[in-house]
Short mmCIF file of C-alpha atoms in Angstrom, two decimals:
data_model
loop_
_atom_site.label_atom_id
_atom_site.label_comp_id
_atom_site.label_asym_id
_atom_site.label_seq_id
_atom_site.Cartn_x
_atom_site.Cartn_y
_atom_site.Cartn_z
CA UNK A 1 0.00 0.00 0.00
CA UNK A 2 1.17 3.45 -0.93
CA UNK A 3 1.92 6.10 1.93
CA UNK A 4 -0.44 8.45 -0.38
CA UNK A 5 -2.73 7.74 -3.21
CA UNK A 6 -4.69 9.68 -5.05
CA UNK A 7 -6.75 7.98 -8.18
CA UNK A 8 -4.49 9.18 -11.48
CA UNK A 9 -7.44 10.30 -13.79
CA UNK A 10 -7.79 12.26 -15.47
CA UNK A 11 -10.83 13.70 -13.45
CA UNK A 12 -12.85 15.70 -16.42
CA UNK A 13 -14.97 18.15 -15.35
CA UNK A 14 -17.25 20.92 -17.20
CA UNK A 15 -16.45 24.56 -17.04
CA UNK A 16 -18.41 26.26 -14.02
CA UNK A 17 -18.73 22.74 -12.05
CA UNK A 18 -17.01 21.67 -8.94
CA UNK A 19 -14.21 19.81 -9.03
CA UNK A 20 -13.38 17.14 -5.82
CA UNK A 21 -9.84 15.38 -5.81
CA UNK A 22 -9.38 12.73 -2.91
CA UNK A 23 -6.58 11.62 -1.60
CA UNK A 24 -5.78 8.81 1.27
CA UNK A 25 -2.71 8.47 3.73
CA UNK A 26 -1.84 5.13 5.67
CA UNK A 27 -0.13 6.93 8.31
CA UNK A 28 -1.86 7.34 10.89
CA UNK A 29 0.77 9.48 12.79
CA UNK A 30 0.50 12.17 9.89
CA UNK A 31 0.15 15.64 10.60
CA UNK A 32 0.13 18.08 7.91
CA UNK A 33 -1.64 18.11 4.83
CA UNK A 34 -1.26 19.90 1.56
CA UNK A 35 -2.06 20.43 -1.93
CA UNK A 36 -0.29 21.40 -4.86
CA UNK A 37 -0.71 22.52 -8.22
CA UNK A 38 1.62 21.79 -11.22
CA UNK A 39 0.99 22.49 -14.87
CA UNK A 40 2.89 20.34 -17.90
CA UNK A 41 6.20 21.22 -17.48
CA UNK A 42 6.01 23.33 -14.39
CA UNK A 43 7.47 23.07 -10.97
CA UNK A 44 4.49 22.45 -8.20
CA UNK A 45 2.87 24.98 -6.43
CA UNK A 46 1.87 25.30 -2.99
CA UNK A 47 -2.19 25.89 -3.17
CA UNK A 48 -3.73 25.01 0.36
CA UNK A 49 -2.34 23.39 3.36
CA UNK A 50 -4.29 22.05 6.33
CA UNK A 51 -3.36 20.68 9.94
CA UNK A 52 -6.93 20.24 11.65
CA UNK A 53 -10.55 18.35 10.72
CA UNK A 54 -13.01 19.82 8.92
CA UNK A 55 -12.78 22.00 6.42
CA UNK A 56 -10.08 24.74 5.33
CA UNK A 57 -11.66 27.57 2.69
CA UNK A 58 -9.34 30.00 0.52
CA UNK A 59 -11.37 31.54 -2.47
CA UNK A 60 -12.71 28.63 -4.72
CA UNK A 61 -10.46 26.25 -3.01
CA UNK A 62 -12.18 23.85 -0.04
CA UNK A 63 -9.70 21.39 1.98
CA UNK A 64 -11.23 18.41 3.87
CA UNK A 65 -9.27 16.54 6.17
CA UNK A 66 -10.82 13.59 8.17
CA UNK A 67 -7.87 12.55 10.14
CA UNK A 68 -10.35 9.14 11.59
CA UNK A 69 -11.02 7.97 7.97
CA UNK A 70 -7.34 9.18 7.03
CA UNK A 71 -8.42 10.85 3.89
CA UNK A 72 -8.08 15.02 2.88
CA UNK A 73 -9.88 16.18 -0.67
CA UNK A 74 -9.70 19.14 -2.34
CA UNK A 75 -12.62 20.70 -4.17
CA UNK A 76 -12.66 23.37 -6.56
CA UNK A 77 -15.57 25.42 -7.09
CA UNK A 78 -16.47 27.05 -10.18
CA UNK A 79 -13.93 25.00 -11.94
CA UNK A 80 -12.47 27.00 -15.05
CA UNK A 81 -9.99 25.67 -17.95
CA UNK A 82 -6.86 27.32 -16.28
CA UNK A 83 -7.57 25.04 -13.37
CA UNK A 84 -6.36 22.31 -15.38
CA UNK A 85 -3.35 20.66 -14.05
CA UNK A 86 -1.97 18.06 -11.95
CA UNK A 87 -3.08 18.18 -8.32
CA UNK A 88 -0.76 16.45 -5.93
CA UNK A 89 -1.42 15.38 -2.10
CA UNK A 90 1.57 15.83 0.09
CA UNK A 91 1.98 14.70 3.74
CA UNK A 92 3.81 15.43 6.63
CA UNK A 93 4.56 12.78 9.17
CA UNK A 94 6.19 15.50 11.64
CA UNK A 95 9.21 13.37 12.47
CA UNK A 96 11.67 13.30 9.37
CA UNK A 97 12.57 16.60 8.96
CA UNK A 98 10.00 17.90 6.89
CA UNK A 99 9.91 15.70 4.20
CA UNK A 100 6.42 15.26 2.22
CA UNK A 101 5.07 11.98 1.47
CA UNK A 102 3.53 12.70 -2.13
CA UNK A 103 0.70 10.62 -4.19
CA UNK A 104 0.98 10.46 -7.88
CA UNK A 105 -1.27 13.04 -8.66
CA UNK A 106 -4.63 13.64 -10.32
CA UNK A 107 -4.85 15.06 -13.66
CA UNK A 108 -7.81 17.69 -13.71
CA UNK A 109 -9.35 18.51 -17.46
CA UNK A 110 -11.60 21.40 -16.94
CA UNK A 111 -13.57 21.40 -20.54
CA UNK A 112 -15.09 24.87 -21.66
CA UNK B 1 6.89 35.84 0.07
CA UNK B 2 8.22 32.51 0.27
CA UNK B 3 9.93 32.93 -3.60
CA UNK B 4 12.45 30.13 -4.42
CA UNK B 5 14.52 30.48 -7.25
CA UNK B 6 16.69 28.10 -9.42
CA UNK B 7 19.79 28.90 -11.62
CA UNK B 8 19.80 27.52 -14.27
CA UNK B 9 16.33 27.16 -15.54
CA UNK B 10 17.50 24.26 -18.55
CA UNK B 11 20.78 23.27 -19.31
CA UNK B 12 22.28 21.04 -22.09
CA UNK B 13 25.70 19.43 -21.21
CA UNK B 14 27.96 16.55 -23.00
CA UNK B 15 28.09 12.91 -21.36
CA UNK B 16 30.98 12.98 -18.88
CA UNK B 17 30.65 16.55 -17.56
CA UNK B 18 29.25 18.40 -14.29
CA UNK B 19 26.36 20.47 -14.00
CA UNK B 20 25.80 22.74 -11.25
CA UNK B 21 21.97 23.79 -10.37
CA UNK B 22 21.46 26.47 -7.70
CA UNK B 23 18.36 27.44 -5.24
CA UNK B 24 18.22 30.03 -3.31
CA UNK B 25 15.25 31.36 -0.94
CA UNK B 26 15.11 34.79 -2.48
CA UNK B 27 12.73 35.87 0.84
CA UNK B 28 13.10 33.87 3.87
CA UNK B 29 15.99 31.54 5.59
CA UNK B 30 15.47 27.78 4.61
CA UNK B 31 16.83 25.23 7.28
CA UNK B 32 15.98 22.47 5.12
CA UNK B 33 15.96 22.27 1.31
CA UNK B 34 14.90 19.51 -0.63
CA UNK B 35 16.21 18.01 -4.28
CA UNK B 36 13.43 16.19 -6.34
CA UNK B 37 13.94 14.48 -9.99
CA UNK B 38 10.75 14.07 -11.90
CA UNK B 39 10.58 11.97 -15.09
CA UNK B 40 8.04 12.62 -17.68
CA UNK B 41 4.43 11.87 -16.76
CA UNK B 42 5.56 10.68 -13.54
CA UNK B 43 5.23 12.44 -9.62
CA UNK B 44 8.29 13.93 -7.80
CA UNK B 45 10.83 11.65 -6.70
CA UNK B 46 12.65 13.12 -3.47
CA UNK B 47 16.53 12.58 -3.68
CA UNK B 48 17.91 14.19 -1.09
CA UNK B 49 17.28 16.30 2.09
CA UNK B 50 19.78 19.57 2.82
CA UNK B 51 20.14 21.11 6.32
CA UNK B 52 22.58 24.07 6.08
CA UNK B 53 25.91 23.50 7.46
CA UNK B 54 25.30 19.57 7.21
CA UNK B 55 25.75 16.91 5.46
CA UNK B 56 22.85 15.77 3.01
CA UNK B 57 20.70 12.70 3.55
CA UNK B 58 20.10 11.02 0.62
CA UNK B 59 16.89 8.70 -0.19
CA UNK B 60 17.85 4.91 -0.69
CA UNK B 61 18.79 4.27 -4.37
CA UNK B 62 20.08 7.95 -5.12
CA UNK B 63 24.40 8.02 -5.47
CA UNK B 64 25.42 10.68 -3.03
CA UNK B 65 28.83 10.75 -4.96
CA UNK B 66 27.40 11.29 -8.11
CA UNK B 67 24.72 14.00 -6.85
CA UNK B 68 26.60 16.15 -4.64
CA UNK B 69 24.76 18.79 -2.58
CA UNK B 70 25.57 21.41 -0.68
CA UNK B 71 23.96 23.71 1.56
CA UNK B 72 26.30 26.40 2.37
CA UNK B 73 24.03 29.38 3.66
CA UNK B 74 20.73 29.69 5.19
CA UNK B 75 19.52 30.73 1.28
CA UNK B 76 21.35 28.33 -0.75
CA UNK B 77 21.93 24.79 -1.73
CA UNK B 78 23.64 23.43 -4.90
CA UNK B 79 22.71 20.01 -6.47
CA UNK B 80 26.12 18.58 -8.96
CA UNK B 81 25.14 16.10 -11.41
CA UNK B 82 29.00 14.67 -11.38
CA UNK B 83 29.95 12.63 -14.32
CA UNK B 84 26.20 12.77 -16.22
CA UNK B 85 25.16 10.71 -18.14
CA UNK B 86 21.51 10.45 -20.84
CA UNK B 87 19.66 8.55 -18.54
CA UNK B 88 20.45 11.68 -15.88
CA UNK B 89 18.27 13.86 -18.41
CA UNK B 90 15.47 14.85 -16.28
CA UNK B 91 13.80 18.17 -14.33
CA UNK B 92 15.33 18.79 -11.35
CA UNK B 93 13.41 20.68 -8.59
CA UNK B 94 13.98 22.08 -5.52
CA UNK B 95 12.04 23.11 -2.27
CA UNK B 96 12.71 25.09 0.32
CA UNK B 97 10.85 25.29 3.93
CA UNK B 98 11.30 28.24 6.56
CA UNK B 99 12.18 26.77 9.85
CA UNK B 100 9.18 26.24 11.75
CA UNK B 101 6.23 24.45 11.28
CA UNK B 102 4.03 23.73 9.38
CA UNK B 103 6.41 21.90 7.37
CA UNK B 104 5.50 23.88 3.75
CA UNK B 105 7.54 23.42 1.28
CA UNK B 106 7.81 25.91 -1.66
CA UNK B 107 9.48 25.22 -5.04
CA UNK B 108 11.53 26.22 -7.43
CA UNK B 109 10.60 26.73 -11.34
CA UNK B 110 13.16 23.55 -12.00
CA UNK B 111 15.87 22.62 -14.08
CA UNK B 112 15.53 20.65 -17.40
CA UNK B 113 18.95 18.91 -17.76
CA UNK B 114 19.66 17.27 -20.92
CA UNK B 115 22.17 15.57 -21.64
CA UNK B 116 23.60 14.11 -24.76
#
């Protein structure tokens, strides 16, 4: 079983509609959560991060994290083509320095 | 804030040389820095972790003489691709996280390294 997974997609979506991008951990002992962005050819970039349950809000962008189920989504609202991308789960286990556990992504296609 | 930056952005060298790649926080002091490889159409692979004034710690499988880092300042590390070789070819990130929690990490705009 991988640390993180996140289902690969692509996740197709229509323009205006909401987006939701799951991702589970196995570690229970994990502590922070994040999401990032990267376009073809880009490096990643740091879109929402979130340490407690519930849920996190920052413009069209909703974090989830259920730390008893072990699983944080991301959903974007109002989905528009420049939102397509890979989305990638990282997670912090808090005792190895800082390093991120990442999943292989999910490839968003936001059709106009 | 938070602004990492990578020198240089693609670089094209012959089998058998070295190939320096910087990154520097441009606005905050990173503790920790991190070196990631990513293939085509695959995620990041972490290679190493850099804690200024240390030695690196490398992930299992990566050759810590052949990808030399160093992390001489609070605002910059250095990744050497020593002796590189095609199947090196790849876009090298890097990350850099202030030093206190909440463990974000912020990236660089990469390095495509090709080499032929």
């Amino acid at each position: 079983q991988k640390e993180v997974e996140q289902n690969s997609g692509p996740l197709s979506v229509p323009e205006g509609a909401i987006a939701s991008l799951n991702c589970t951990y196995s570690d229970r002992v994990s502590q922070s959560f994040f999401w990032y962005r990267q376009y073809s050819g880009k490096s990643p970039e740091l879109i929402m991060s979130i340490y407690s349950n519930g849920d996190k809000e920052d413009g069209r962008f909703t974090a989830q994290l259920n730390k008893a189920s072990q699983y944080v989504s991301l959903l974007i609202r109002d989905s528009q083509p420049s939102d397509s991308a890979t989305y990638l789960c990282a997670v912090n286990k808090g005792n190895q320095g800082g390093k991120l556990i990442f999943g292989q992504g999910t490839e968003l296609s936001v059709k106009p | 804030g938070a602004v990492v930056s990578q020198h240089p952005s693609w670089v094209i060298c012959k089998s058998g040389t070295s190939v320096k790649i910087e990154c520097r926080s441009l606005d905050f002091q990173a503790t920790t820095m991190f070196w990631y490889r990513q293939f085509p159409k695959q995620s990041l692979m972490l290679m190493a972790t850099s804690n200024e004034g240390s030695k690196a710690t490398y992930e299992q499988g990566v050759e810590k003489d052949k990808f030399l880092i160093n992390h001489a300042s609070l605002t910059l590390s250095t990744l050497t691709v020593t002796s590189a070789h095609p199947e090196d070819s790849s876009f090298y990130i890097c990350s850099a996280r202030p030093g206190t929690v909440p463990y974000e990490q912020y990236f660089g705009p990469g390095t495509r390294l090709t080499v032929t």
